[in-house]
Amino acid sequence: MKLRKNKMVELRHMEYYQFINEVFMSLKPFDLEALQIIDEVKKLQDKFSKFDECLKKENAFNSPEGMQKVDEDRDFFLRNLYSIASAFSTYPEKGKSIAANGLLKTMDMYGANEIAAMPQNDESASITNLIQDLNREPAKKYLEILDIVLLKDMLGKANNDFIALKHDKTGNEALLIRGETKLSRGEVEKMFIVLSDKINALVIINGEKKYSEIIRRINHLIDKYLSAVEQRRKPIIK
């Protein structure tokens, strides 16, 4: 019995993602170290994690839901920034109250917490200008005094992410993201073949018994996913 070597190139990205995820689930019950395949599985997991990140990035870029999530995030961070500054504006400790009122004054220049209610492009521009001012003194020091530098950074990142998602989906950035996904998948495919070769070599060295169930499970997954591809290719008869 041999583990069939197949890069599964016929599968779409999400199908391939699900296939490899099921491979990991199939391997979970086994002592991979005793079977001498722990290193290869860990390397496959590392490659898969990068593929997962690229897929998430591509899906967010192409998905209206992804854009909505980032828009909601920046509104949340903006309102929290304003709320914290407001809470400290009457704080008994003079240094913190001065810092809070200084930040409120800066935010008021751009619409305060009402920035979140602006049209999306206006909101993007207002937050960009606000972040630039917050990165300058004395606002920069005020943020440190109130310990909300990270919140400002999160607001800036969410705003930049939203602006990026608004770009033309057929532009250079979209092509770059798709290219990264394709390359990262290729690395997973190569590592899966390395794992397959290792298992087949160990069968020759140590005998089939220890590896037969793993081989059976993964071969079954290969059949399952390739069968789905064949079904998809069949013409629809009306």
PDB file of C-alpha atoms in Angstrom:
ATOM      1  CA  MET A   1       0.000   0.000   0.000  1.00  0.00           C
ATOM      2  CA  LYS A   2       1.330   3.447  -0.947  1.00  0.00           C
ATOM      3  CA  LEU A   3       0.257   6.970  -0.241  1.00  0.00           C
ATOM      4  CA  ARG A   4      -0.674   8.456  -3.586  1.00  0.00           C
ATOM      5  CA  LYS A   5       1.368  11.505  -4.521  1.00  0.00           C
ATOM      6  CA  ASN A   6      -0.920  14.175  -5.868  1.00  0.00           C
ATOM      7  CA  LYS A   7      -0.525  17.958  -5.718  1.00  0.00           C
ATOM      8  CA  MET A   8      -4.300  18.289  -6.110  1.00  0.00           C
ATOM      9  CA  VAL A   9      -3.815  21.178  -8.537  1.00  0.00           C
ATOM     10  CA  GLU A  10      -7.371  20.675  -9.842  1.00  0.00           C
ATOM     11  CA  LEU A  11      -8.792  21.946  -6.573  1.00  0.00           C
ATOM     12  CA  ARG A  12      -9.788  25.555  -6.081  1.00  0.00           C
ATOM     13  CA  HIS A  13      -7.969  27.410  -3.323  1.00  0.00           C
ATOM     14  CA  MET A  14     -10.703  26.923  -0.730  1.00  0.00           C
ATOM     15  CA  GLU A  15     -11.142  23.269  -1.667  1.00  0.00           C
ATOM     16  CA  TYR A  16      -7.407  22.710  -1.287  1.00  0.00           C
ATOM     17  CA  TYR A  17      -7.473  24.517   2.058  1.00  0.00           C
ATOM     18  CA  GLN A  18     -10.226  22.175   3.263  1.00  0.00           C
ATOM     19  CA  PHE A  19      -8.348  19.137   1.928  1.00  0.00           C
ATOM     20  CA  ILE A  20      -5.142  19.934   3.837  1.00  0.00           C
ATOM     21  CA  ASN A  21      -7.149  20.812   6.942  1.00  0.00           C
ATOM     22  CA  GLU A  22      -8.759  17.362   6.789  1.00  0.00           C
ATOM     23  CA  VAL A  23      -5.317  15.790   6.327  1.00  0.00           C
ATOM     24  CA  PHE A  24      -4.258  17.350   9.636  1.00  0.00           C
ATOM     25  CA  MET A  25      -7.431  16.071  11.298  1.00  0.00           C
ATOM     26  CA  SER A  26      -6.691  12.584   9.947  1.00  0.00           C
ATOM     27  CA  LEU A  27      -3.181  12.688  11.413  1.00  0.00           C
ATOM     28  CA  LYS A  28      -4.276  13.956  14.831  1.00  0.00           C
ATOM     29  CA  PRO A  29      -4.865  10.563  16.547  1.00  0.00           C
ATOM     30  CA  PHE A  30      -1.380   9.254  15.660  1.00  0.00           C
ATOM     31  CA  ASP A  31       1.966   9.553  17.453  1.00  0.00           C
ATOM     32  CA  LEU A  32       3.730  11.422  14.669  1.00  0.00           C
ATOM     33  CA  GLU A  33       7.059  11.451  16.475  1.00  0.00           C
ATOM     34  CA  ALA A  34       7.061   7.663  16.874  1.00  0.00           C
ATOM     35  CA  LEU A  35       6.120   7.371  13.205  1.00  0.00           C
ATOM     36  CA  GLN A  36       9.095   9.605  12.316  1.00  0.00           C
ATOM     37  CA  ILE A  37       7.039  12.165  10.394  1.00  0.00           C
ATOM     38  CA  ILE A  38       6.700  14.913  13.021  1.00  0.00           C
ATOM     39  CA  ASP A  39       9.201  17.250  11.303  1.00  0.00           C
ATOM     40  CA  GLU A  40       7.503  17.007   7.926  1.00  0.00           C
ATOM     41  CA  VAL A  41       4.058  17.578   9.450  1.00  0.00           C
ATOM     42  CA  LYS A  42       5.295  20.654  11.340  1.00  0.00           C
ATOM     43  CA  LYS A  43       6.792  22.090   8.161  1.00  0.00           C
ATOM     44  CA  LEU A  44       3.519  21.426   6.353  1.00  0.00           C
ATOM     45  CA  GLN A  45       1.656  23.224   9.153  1.00  0.00           C
ATOM     46  CA  ASP A  46       3.977  26.231   8.823  1.00  0.00           C
ATOM     47  CA  LYS A  47       3.408  26.420   5.064  1.00  0.00           C
ATOM     48  CA  PHE A  48      -0.332  25.948   5.592  1.00  0.00           C
ATOM     49  CA  SER A  49      -0.452  28.802   8.124  1.00  0.00           C
ATOM     50  CA  LYS A  50       1.038  31.171   5.541  1.00  0.00           C
ATOM     51  CA  PHE A  51      -1.460  29.940   2.944  1.00  0.00           C
ATOM     52  CA  ASP A  52      -4.245  30.523   5.466  1.00  0.00           C
ATOM     53  CA  GLU A  53      -3.071  34.125   6.033  1.00  0.00           C
ATOM     54  CA  CYS A  54      -2.939  34.806   2.294  1.00  0.00           C
ATOM     55  CA  LEU A  55      -6.434  33.372   1.772  1.00  0.00           C
ATOM     56  CA  LYS A  56      -7.857  35.524   4.556  1.00  0.00           C
ATOM     57  CA  LYS A  57      -6.202  38.593   3.084  1.00  0.00           C
ATOM     58  CA  GLU A  58      -7.542  37.816  -0.390  1.00  0.00           C
ATOM     59  CA  ASN A  59     -11.044  37.069   0.884  1.00  0.00           C
ATOM     60  CA  ALA A  60     -11.140  40.292   2.902  1.00  0.00           C
ATOM     61  CA  PHE A  61      -9.915  42.256  -0.097  1.00  0.00           C
ATOM     62  CA  ASN A  62     -12.577  40.839  -2.378  1.00  0.00           C
ATOM     63  CA  SER A  63     -15.415  40.635   0.115  1.00  0.00           C
ATOM     64  CA  PRO A  64     -17.882  43.418   0.972  1.00  0.00           C
ATOM     65  CA  GLU A  65     -18.210  41.729   4.367  1.00  0.00           C
ATOM     66  CA  GLY A  66     -14.477  42.183   4.918  1.00  0.00           C
ATOM     67  CA  MET A  67     -14.754  45.875   4.112  1.00  0.00           C
ATOM     68  CA  GLN A  68     -17.715  46.254   6.457  1.00  0.00           C
ATOM     69  CA  LYS A  69     -15.796  44.597   9.294  1.00  0.00           C
ATOM     70  CA  VAL A  70     -12.843  46.971   8.906  1.00  0.00           C
ATOM     71  CA  ASP A  71     -15.202  49.967   8.722  1.00  0.00           C
ATOM     72  CA  GLU A  72     -16.900  48.855  11.940  1.00  0.00           C
ATOM     73  CA  ASP A  73     -13.503  48.356  13.590  1.00  0.00           C
ATOM     74  CA  ARG A  74     -12.327  51.882  12.851  1.00  0.00           C
ATOM     75  CA  ASP A  75     -15.627  53.333  14.116  1.00  0.00           C
ATOM     76  CA  PHE A  76     -15.234  51.314  17.319  1.00  0.00           C
ATOM     77  CA  PHE A  77     -11.635  52.450  17.915  1.00  0.00           C
ATOM     78  CA  LEU A  78     -12.496  56.077  17.129  1.00  0.00           C
ATOM     79  CA  ARG A  79     -15.417  56.188  19.556  1.00  0.00           C
ATOM     80  CA  ASN A  80     -13.359  54.488  22.258  1.00  0.00           C
ATOM     81  CA  LEU A  81     -10.561  57.015  21.803  1.00  0.00           C
ATOM     82  CA  TYR A  82     -13.030  59.864  22.205  1.00  0.00           C
ATOM     83  CA  SER A  83     -14.804  58.222  25.172  1.00  0.00           C
ATOM     84  CA  ILE A  84     -11.567  57.670  27.094  1.00  0.00           C
ATOM     85  CA  ALA A  85     -10.425  61.243  26.486  1.00  0.00           C
ATOM     86  CA  SER A  86     -13.846  62.518  27.624  1.00  0.00           C
ATOM     87  CA  ALA A  87     -13.712  60.391  30.772  1.00  0.00           C
ATOM     88  CA  PHE A  88     -10.331  61.860  31.769  1.00  0.00           C
ATOM     89  CA  SER A  89     -11.265  65.466  30.893  1.00  0.00           C
ATOM     90  CA  THR A  90     -12.438  66.158  34.481  1.00  0.00           C
ATOM     91  CA  TYR A  91      -9.969  63.789  36.169  1.00  0.00           C
ATOM     92  CA  PRO A  92      -8.600  65.110  39.501  1.00  0.00           C
ATOM     93  CA  GLU A  93      -5.005  64.471  38.425  1.00  0.00           C
ATOM     94  CA  LYS A  94      -4.085  67.644  36.559  1.00  0.00           C
ATOM     95  CA  GLY A  95      -1.646  66.060  34.088  1.00  0.00           C
ATOM     96  CA  LYS A  96      -4.239  63.572  32.839  1.00  0.00           C
ATOM     97  CA  SER A  97      -7.042  66.117  32.581  1.00  0.00           C
ATOM     98  CA  ILE A  98      -4.805  68.471  30.566  1.00  0.00           C
ATOM     99  CA  ALA A  99      -3.825  65.593  28.267  1.00  0.00           C
ATOM    100  CA  ALA A 100      -7.454  64.527  27.827  1.00  0.00           C
ATOM    101  CA  ASN A 101      -8.678  68.034  26.996  1.00  0.00           C
ATOM    102  CA  GLY A 102      -5.782  68.504  24.591  1.00  0.00           C
ATOM    103  CA  LEU A 103      -6.775  65.331  22.739  1.00  0.00           C
ATOM    104  CA  LEU A 104     -10.447  66.343  22.673  1.00  0.00           C
ATOM    105  CA  LYS A 105      -9.483  69.680  21.164  1.00  0.00           C
ATOM    106  CA  THR A 106      -7.510  67.898  18.429  1.00  0.00           C
ATOM    107  CA  MET A 107     -10.349  65.467  17.708  1.00  0.00           C
ATOM    108  CA  ASP A 108     -12.920  68.273  17.656  1.00  0.00           C
ATOM    109  CA  MET A 109     -11.062  69.844  14.733  1.00  0.00           C
ATOM    110  CA  TYR A 110     -12.108  66.855  12.595  1.00  0.00           C
ATOM    111  CA  GLY A 111     -15.618  66.273  13.937  1.00  0.00           C
ATOM    112  CA  ALA A 112     -14.911  64.469  17.214  1.00  0.00           C
ATOM    113  CA  ASN A 113     -16.747  61.144  17.583  1.00  0.00           C
ATOM    114  CA  GLU A 114     -19.129  62.215  14.789  1.00  0.00           C
ATOM    115  CA  ILE A 115     -16.370  61.327  12.314  1.00  0.00           C
ATOM    116  CA  ALA A 116     -17.799  57.800  12.390  1.00  0.00           C
ATOM    117  CA  ALA A 117     -21.104  59.108  10.976  1.00  0.00           C
ATOM    118  CA  MET A 118     -19.469  60.755   7.946  1.00  0.00           C
ATOM    119  CA  PRO A 119     -19.611  59.302   4.398  1.00  0.00           C
ATOM    120  CA  GLN A 120     -16.887  56.665   4.076  1.00  0.00           C
ATOM    121  CA  ASN A 121     -14.445  58.690   1.955  1.00  0.00           C
ATOM    122  CA  ASP A 122     -14.824  61.745   4.210  1.00  0.00           C
ATOM    123  CA  GLU A 123     -14.312  59.560   7.270  1.00  0.00           C
ATOM    124  CA  SER A 124     -11.164  58.049   5.755  1.00  0.00           C
ATOM    125  CA  ALA A 125      -9.703  61.492   5.040  1.00  0.00           C
ATOM    126  CA  SER A 126     -10.635  62.849   8.498  1.00  0.00           C
ATOM    127  CA  ILE A 127      -9.094  59.884  10.331  1.00  0.00           C
ATOM    128  CA  THR A 128      -5.938  60.093   8.189  1.00  0.00           C
ATOM    129  CA  ASN A 129      -5.522  63.785   9.093  1.00  0.00           C
ATOM    130  CA  LEU A 130      -6.382  63.112  12.735  1.00  0.00           C
ATOM    131  CA  ILE A 131      -3.764  60.349  13.010  1.00  0.00           C
ATOM    132  CA  GLN A 132      -1.146  62.668  11.527  1.00  0.00           C
ATOM    133  CA  ASP A 133      -1.914  65.253  14.230  1.00  0.00           C
ATOM    134  CA  LEU A 134      -1.959  62.623  16.976  1.00  0.00           C
ATOM    135  CA  ASN A 135       1.525  61.534  15.924  1.00  0.00           C
ATOM    136  CA  ARG A 136       2.854  65.054  16.564  1.00  0.00           C
ATOM    137  CA  GLU A 137       3.586  66.778  19.856  1.00  0.00           C
ATOM    138  CA  PRO A 138       1.883  67.607  22.149  1.00  0.00           C
ATOM    139  CA  ALA A 139      -0.858  65.123  21.186  1.00  0.00           C
ATOM    140  CA  LYS A 140       1.719  62.327  21.030  1.00  0.00           C
ATOM    141  CA  LYS A 141       2.645  62.966  24.671  1.00  0.00           C
ATOM    142  CA  TYR A 142      -1.012  63.227  25.695  1.00  0.00           C
ATOM    143  CA  LEU A 143      -1.661  59.753  24.302  1.00  0.00           C
ATOM    144  CA  GLU A 144       1.255  58.375  26.330  1.00  0.00           C
ATOM    145  CA  ILE A 145      -0.011  60.020  29.525  1.00  0.00           C
ATOM    146  CA  LEU A 146      -3.435  58.383  29.088  1.00  0.00           C
ATOM    147  CA  ASP A 147      -1.840  55.097  27.924  1.00  0.00           C
ATOM    148  CA  ILE A 148      -3.872  54.942  24.700  1.00  0.00           C
ATOM    149  CA  VAL A 149      -1.099  54.938  22.088  1.00  0.00           C
ATOM    150  CA  LEU A 150      -2.047  51.375  21.073  1.00  0.00           C
ATOM    151  CA  LEU A 151      -5.680  52.407  20.577  1.00  0.00           C
ATOM    152  CA  LYS A 152      -4.541  55.219  18.260  1.00  0.00           C
ATOM    153  CA  ASP A 153      -2.361  52.757  16.333  1.00  0.00           C
ATOM    154  CA  MET A 154      -5.270  50.326  15.982  1.00  0.00           C
ATOM    155  CA  LEU A 155      -7.455  53.148  14.652  1.00  0.00           C
ATOM    156  CA  GLY A 156      -4.774  54.088  12.121  1.00  0.00           C
ATOM    157  CA  LYS A 157      -4.336  50.497  10.969  1.00  0.00           C
ATOM    158  CA  ALA A 158      -8.087  49.920  10.576  1.00  0.00           C
ATOM    159  CA  ASN A 159      -8.385  53.129   8.570  1.00  0.00           C
ATOM    160  CA  ASN A 160      -5.449  52.187   6.311  1.00  0.00           C
ATOM    161  CA  ASP A 161      -6.923  48.710   5.817  1.00  0.00           C
ATOM    162  CA  PHE A 162     -10.263  50.212   4.824  1.00  0.00           C
ATOM    163  CA  ILE A 163      -8.641  52.572   2.331  1.00  0.00           C
ATOM    164  CA  ALA A 164      -6.737  49.642   0.816  1.00  0.00           C
ATOM    165  CA  LEU A 165      -9.939  47.619   0.466  1.00  0.00           C
ATOM    166  CA  LYS A 166     -11.573  50.516  -1.364  1.00  0.00           C
ATOM    167  CA  HIS A 167      -8.959  50.387  -4.103  1.00  0.00           C
ATOM    168  CA  ASP A 168      -9.844  48.962  -7.490  1.00  0.00           C
ATOM    169  CA  LYS A 169     -10.014  45.181  -7.121  1.00  0.00           C
ATOM    170  CA  THR A 170      -8.413  44.706 -10.551  1.00  0.00           C
ATOM    171  CA  GLY A 171      -5.443  46.921  -9.704  1.00  0.00           C
ATOM    172  CA  ASN A 172      -1.839  45.987  -8.993  1.00  0.00           C
ATOM    173  CA  GLU A 173      -2.527  45.343  -5.320  1.00  0.00           C
ATOM    174  CA  ALA A 174      -5.209  42.766  -6.118  1.00  0.00           C
ATOM    175  CA  LEU A 175      -2.871  41.003  -8.535  1.00  0.00           C
ATOM    176  CA  LEU A 176      -0.130  40.996  -5.909  1.00  0.00           C
ATOM    177  CA  ILE A 177      -2.426  39.500  -3.266  1.00  0.00           C
ATOM    178  CA  ARG A 178      -3.611  36.766  -5.630  1.00  0.00           C
ATOM    179  CA  GLY A 179      -0.003  36.048  -6.581  1.00  0.00           C
ATOM    180  CA  GLU A 180       0.973  35.680  -2.918  1.00  0.00           C
ATOM    181  CA  THR A 181      -1.889  33.229  -2.388  1.00  0.00           C
ATOM    182  CA  LYS A 182      -0.837  31.168  -5.395  1.00  0.00           C
ATOM    183  CA  LEU A 183       2.802  31.039  -4.265  1.00  0.00           C
ATOM    184  CA  SER A 184       1.901  30.116  -0.688  1.00  0.00           C
ATOM    185  CA  ARG A 185      -0.346  27.306  -1.930  1.00  0.00           C
ATOM    186  CA  GLY A 186       2.493  26.039  -4.118  1.00  0.00           C
ATOM    187  CA  GLU A 187       4.686  25.775  -1.020  1.00  0.00           C
ATOM    188  CA  VAL A 188       2.001  23.710   0.720  1.00  0.00           C
ATOM    189  CA  GLU A 189       1.681  21.433  -2.314  1.00  0.00           C
ATOM    190  CA  LYS A 190       5.450  20.820  -2.354  1.00  0.00           C
ATOM    191  CA  MET A 191       5.544  20.059   1.354  1.00  0.00           C
ATOM    192  CA  PHE A 192       2.607  17.669   1.061  1.00  0.00           C
ATOM    193  CA  ILE A 193       4.552  15.724  -1.591  1.00  0.00           C
ATOM    194  CA  VAL A 194       7.597  15.680   0.719  1.00  0.00           C
ATOM    195  CA  LEU A 195       5.418  14.215   3.489  1.00  0.00           C
ATOM    196  CA  SER A 196       3.962  11.643   1.071  1.00  0.00           C
ATOM    197  CA  ASP A 197       7.445  10.597  -0.076  1.00  0.00           C
ATOM    198  CA  LYS A 198       8.604  10.269   3.538  1.00  0.00           C
ATOM    199  CA  ILE A 199       5.665   8.053   4.489  1.00  0.00           C
ATOM    200  CA  ASN A 200       6.173   5.837   1.435  1.00  0.00           C
ATOM    201  CA  ALA A 201       9.894   5.534   2.211  1.00  0.00           C
ATOM    202  CA  LEU A 202       9.175   4.603   5.837  1.00  0.00           C
ATOM    203  CA  VAL A 203       6.763   1.899   4.667  1.00  0.00           C
ATOM    204  CA  ILE A 204       9.665   0.288   2.803  1.00  0.00           C
ATOM    205  CA  ILE A 205      11.992   0.637   5.799  1.00  0.00           C
ATOM    206  CA  ASN A 206       9.651  -0.125   8.716  1.00  0.00           C
ATOM    207  CA  GLY A 207       6.865  -2.094   7.059  1.00  0.00           C
ATOM    208  CA  GLU A 208       3.334  -1.192   6.065  1.00  0.00           C
ATOM    209  CA  LYS A 209       1.536  -2.010   9.327  1.00  0.00           C
ATOM    210  CA  LYS A 210       2.364   1.207  11.234  1.00  0.00           C
ATOM    211  CA  TYR A 211       1.352   3.471   8.357  1.00  0.00           C
ATOM    212  CA  SER A 212      -1.541   1.628   6.723  1.00  0.00           C
ATOM    213  CA  GLU A 213      -4.303   3.545   8.510  1.00  0.00           C
ATOM    214  CA  ILE A 214      -2.731   6.944   7.763  1.00  0.00           C
ATOM    215  CA  ILE A 215      -2.322   5.960   4.115  1.00  0.00           C
ATOM    216  CA  ARG A 216      -5.900   4.711   3.943  1.00  0.00           C
ATOM    217  CA  ARG A 217      -7.284   7.933   5.424  1.00  0.00           C
ATOM    218  CA  ILE A 218      -5.293  10.316   3.220  1.00  0.00           C
ATOM    219  CA  ASN A 219      -5.918   8.292   0.051  1.00  0.00           C
ATOM    220  CA  HIS A 220      -9.618   8.403   0.911  1.00  0.00           C
ATOM    221  CA  LEU A 221      -9.425  12.217   1.180  1.00  0.00           C
ATOM    222  CA  ILE A 222      -7.651  12.418  -2.178  1.00  0.00           C
ATOM    223  CA  ASP A 223     -10.420  10.339  -3.787  1.00  0.00           C
ATOM    224  CA  LYS A 224     -13.100  12.395  -2.064  1.00  0.00           C
ATOM    225  CA  TYR A 225     -11.819  15.766  -3.267  1.00  0.00           C
ATOM    226  CA  LEU A 226     -10.899  14.633  -6.777  1.00  0.00           C
ATOM    227  CA  SER A 227     -14.351  13.088  -7.109  1.00  0.00           C
ATOM    228  CA  ALA A 228     -15.872  16.473  -6.219  1.00  0.00           C
ATOM    229  CA  VAL A 229     -13.787  18.039  -8.999  1.00  0.00           C
ATOM    230  CA  GLU A 230     -15.070  15.465 -11.501  1.00  0.00           C
ATOM    231  CA  GLN A 231     -18.647  16.134 -10.461  1.00  0.00           C
ATOM    232  CA  ARG A 232     -18.102  19.851 -10.968  1.00  0.00           C
ATOM    233  CA  ARG A 233     -16.738  19.271 -14.464  1.00  0.00           C
ATOM    234  CA  LYS A 234     -19.709  17.207 -15.647  1.00  0.00           C
ATOM    235  CA  PRO A 235     -22.038  19.126 -17.941  1.00  0.00           C
ATOM    236  CA  ILE A 236     -25.415  20.000 -16.503  1.00  0.00           C
ATOM    237  CA  ILE A 237     -28.100  18.129 -18.468  1.00  0.00           C
ATOM    238  CA  LYS A 238     -31.361  20.026 -18.632  1.00  0.00           C
TER     239      LYS A 238
END
